[in-house]
XYZ file of C-alpha atoms in Angstrom:
255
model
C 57.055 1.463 42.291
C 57.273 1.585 38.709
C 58.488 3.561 36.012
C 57.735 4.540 32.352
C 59.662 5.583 29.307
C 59.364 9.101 30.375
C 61.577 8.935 33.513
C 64.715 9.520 31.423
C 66.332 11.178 28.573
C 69.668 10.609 26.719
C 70.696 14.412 26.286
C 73.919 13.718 24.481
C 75.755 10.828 22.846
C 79.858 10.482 22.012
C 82.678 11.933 23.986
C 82.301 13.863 27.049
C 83.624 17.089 29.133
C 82.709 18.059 32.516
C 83.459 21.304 34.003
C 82.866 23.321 36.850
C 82.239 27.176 37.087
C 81.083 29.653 40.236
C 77.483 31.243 39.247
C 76.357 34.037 41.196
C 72.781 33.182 40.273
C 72.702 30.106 41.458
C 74.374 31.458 44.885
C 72.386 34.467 45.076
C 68.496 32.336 44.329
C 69.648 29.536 47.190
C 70.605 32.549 49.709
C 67.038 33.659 49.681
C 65.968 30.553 51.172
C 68.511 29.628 52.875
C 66.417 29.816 56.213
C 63.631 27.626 55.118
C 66.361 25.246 53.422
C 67.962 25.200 57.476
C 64.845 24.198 58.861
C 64.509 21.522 56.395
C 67.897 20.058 57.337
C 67.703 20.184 60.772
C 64.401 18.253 60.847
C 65.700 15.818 58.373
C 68.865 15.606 60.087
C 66.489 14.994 63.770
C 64.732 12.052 62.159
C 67.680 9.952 60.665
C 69.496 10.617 64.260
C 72.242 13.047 62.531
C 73.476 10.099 59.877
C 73.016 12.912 56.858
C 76.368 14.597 55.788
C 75.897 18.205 54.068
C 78.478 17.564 51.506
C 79.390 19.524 48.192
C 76.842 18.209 45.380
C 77.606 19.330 41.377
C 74.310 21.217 40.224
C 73.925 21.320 36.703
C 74.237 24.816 34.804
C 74.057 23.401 31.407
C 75.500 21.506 27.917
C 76.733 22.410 25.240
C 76.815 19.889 21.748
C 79.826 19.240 20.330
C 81.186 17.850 17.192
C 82.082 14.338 18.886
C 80.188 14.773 21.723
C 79.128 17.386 24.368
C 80.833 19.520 27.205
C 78.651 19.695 30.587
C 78.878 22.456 33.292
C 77.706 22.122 36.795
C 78.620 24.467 39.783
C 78.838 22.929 43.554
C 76.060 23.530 46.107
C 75.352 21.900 49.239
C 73.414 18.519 49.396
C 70.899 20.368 51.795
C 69.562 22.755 49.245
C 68.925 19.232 46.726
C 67.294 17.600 49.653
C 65.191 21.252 50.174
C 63.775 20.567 46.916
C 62.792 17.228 46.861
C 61.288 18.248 50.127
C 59.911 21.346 48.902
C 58.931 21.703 45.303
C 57.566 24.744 45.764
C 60.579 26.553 46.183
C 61.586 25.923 42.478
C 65.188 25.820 43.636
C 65.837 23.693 40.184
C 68.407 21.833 41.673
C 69.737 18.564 39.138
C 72.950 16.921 40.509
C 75.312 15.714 37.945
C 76.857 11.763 38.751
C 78.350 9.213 36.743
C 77.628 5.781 35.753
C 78.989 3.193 34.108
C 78.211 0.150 32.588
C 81.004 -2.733 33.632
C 81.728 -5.127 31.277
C 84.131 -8.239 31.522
C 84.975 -11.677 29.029
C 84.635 -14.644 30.431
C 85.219 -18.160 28.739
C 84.177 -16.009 25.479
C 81.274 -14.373 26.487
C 80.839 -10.602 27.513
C 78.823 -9.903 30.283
C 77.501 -6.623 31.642
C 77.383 -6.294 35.791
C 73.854 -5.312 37.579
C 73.077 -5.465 41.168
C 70.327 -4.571 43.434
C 70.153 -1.066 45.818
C 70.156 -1.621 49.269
C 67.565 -1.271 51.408
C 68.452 1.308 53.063
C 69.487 4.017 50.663
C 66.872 7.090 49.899
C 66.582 6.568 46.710
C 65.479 3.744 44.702
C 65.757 0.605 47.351
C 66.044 -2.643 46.383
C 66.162 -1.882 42.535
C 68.549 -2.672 40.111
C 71.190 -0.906 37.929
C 74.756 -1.119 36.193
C 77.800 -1.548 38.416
C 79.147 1.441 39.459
C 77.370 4.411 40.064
C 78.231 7.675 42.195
C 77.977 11.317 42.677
C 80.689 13.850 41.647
C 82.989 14.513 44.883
C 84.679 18.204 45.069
C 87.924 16.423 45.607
C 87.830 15.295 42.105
C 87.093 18.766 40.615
C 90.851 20.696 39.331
C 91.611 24.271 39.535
C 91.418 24.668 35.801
C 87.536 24.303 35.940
C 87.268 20.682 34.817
C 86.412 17.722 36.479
C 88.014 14.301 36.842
C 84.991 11.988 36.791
C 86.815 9.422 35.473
C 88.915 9.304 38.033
C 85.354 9.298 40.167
C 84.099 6.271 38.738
C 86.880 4.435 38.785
C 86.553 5.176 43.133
C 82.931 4.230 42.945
C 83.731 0.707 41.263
C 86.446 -0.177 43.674
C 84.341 0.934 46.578
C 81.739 -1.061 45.614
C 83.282 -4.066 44.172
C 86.124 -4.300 46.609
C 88.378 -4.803 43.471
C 91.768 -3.104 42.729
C 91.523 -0.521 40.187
C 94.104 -2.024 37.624
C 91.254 -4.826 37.037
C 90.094 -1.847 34.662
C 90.982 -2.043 31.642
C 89.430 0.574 29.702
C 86.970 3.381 30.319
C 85.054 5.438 27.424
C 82.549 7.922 28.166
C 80.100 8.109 25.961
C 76.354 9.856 27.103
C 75.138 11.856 29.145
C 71.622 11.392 30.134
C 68.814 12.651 32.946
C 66.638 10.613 35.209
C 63.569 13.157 34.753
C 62.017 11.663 38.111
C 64.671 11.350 40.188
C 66.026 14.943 38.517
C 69.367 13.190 38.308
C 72.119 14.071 35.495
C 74.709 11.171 34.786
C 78.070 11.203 32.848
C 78.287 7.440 31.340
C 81.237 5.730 30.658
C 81.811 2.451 29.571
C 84.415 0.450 31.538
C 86.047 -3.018 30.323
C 87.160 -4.983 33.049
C 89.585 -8.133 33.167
C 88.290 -10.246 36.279
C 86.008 -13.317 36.166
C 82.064 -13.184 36.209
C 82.060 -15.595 39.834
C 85.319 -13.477 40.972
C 82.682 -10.032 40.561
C 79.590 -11.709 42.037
C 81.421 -12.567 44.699
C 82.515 -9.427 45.686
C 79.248 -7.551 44.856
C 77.609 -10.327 47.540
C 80.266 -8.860 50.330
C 79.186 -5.379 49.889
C 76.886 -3.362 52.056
C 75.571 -1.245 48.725
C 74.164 -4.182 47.010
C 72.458 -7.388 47.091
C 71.569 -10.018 44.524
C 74.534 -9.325 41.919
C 73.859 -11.015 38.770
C 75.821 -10.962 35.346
C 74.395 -10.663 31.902
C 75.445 -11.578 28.420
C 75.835 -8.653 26.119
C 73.455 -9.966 23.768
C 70.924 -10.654 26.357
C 70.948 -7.207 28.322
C 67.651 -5.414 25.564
C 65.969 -8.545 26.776
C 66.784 -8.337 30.307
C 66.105 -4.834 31.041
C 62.348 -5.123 29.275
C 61.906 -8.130 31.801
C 63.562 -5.960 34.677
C 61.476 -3.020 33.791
C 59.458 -2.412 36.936
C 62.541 -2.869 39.486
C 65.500 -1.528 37.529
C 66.268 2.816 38.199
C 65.703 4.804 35.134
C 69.312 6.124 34.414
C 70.062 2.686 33.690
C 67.586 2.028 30.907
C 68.499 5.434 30.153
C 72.208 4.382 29.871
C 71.823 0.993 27.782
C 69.677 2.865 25.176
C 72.757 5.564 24.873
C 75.060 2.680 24.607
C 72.828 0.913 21.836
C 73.009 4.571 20.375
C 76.355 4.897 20.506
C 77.576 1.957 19.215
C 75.285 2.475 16.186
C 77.068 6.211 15.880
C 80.467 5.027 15.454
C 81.516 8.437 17.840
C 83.534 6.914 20.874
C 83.744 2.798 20.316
């Protein structure tokens, strides 16, 4: 499978807010098909053997530009109702979860190096292709009674999960973009994330995981280069997120 420059969008560049708020639309348009959106899930759930978990899933509401940056606002559905309209277009449920992302970037013998590695096989979306180290969805847990949300505190769970490493090898995360996957329908929050561990140290880890295969390390100056090579095999978000990092940098807003 392959994709073009049209699979993404950078919506926002410089610093960014999440939030979460309850809207009644959203509530009251997936209650009206809440029966087909059953059936759905209970065949789905019949012909992966009951290995799908109906968790809470941050649907985007909207964005709003700021000065420095932008604030996002999602309100939590169930995964079912996302997996209803993949499986169902026709329902126009407009469901976009919001995630994160981050690029991972460590110095090593004088070099900086950004972290890729490849899908597993077995996850529904996007097998076997590549993208930055970490990557995750935005867990409930993480969302505070004040309406924001701690995805900060997200990604940093998604890079020790999948590296194995302890979190105080990070030494610095910036968010900086936000940007959608237009064929996946995916929203991500991207941070930055300077890490102090070596590149064989990383690979190593990466190799032990069950998320990933083939972990490979790139030098900064390299990555425009790589990507363009890595085209065909590499998820949109993260050609999506090294342009917002290119624009970023070039902005002077967050590094």
């Amino acid at each position: 499978m392959s994709y073009s420059d049209l699979d993404w969008e950078v919506k926002a560049i410089g610093q960014m807010a999440l939030r979460w708020v309850e809207d009644a639309r959203i509530e009251e348009q997936l209650a009206g098909c809440k029966g087909i959106v059953d059936e759905i899930w209970q065949k789905k759930c019949s012909q992966n053997k009951s290995k799908l978990f109906n968790g809470a899933l941050l649907n985007w509401v909207g964005l709003r530009k700021e000065k420095d940056g932008a604030q996002v606002t999602g309100h939590f559905i169930e995964y079912k109702y996302f997996l209803a309209a993949k499986e169902r277009p026709d329902l126009n449920l407009n469901i976009y979860p919001i995630a994160v992302s981050g690029i991972s970037l460590l110095n090593d013998q004088g070099v900086r190096y950004a972290v890729f590695a490849r899908r597993s096989q077995n996850v529904s979306s996007y097998p076997g292709h590549l993208e930055f180290v970490p990557s995750g969805s935005i867990d409930r847990k993480f969302a505070v009674q004040n309406g924001s949300v701690d995805f900060q505190a997200q990604l940093q769970s998604e890079f020790c999960e999948e590296t194995g490493l302890a979190a105080d090898c990070i030494k610095e995360m910036i968010p900086f973009a936000c940007i959608l996957d237009t064929y996946d329908r995916v929203y991500d929050i991207c941070c930055r994330i300077l890490i102090d561990v070596r590149k064989d140290v990383i690979i190593d880890q990466l190799s032990r995981s069950g998320e990933y295969q083939n972990p490979v390390v790139v030098a900064e100056e390299e990555l425009a280069e790589f990507v363009k090579s890595q085209r065909a095999s590499m998820i949109p978000s993260s050609v999506a997120l090294l342009d917002a990092y290119h624009q970023a940098k070039k902005s002077g807003k967050v590094f």
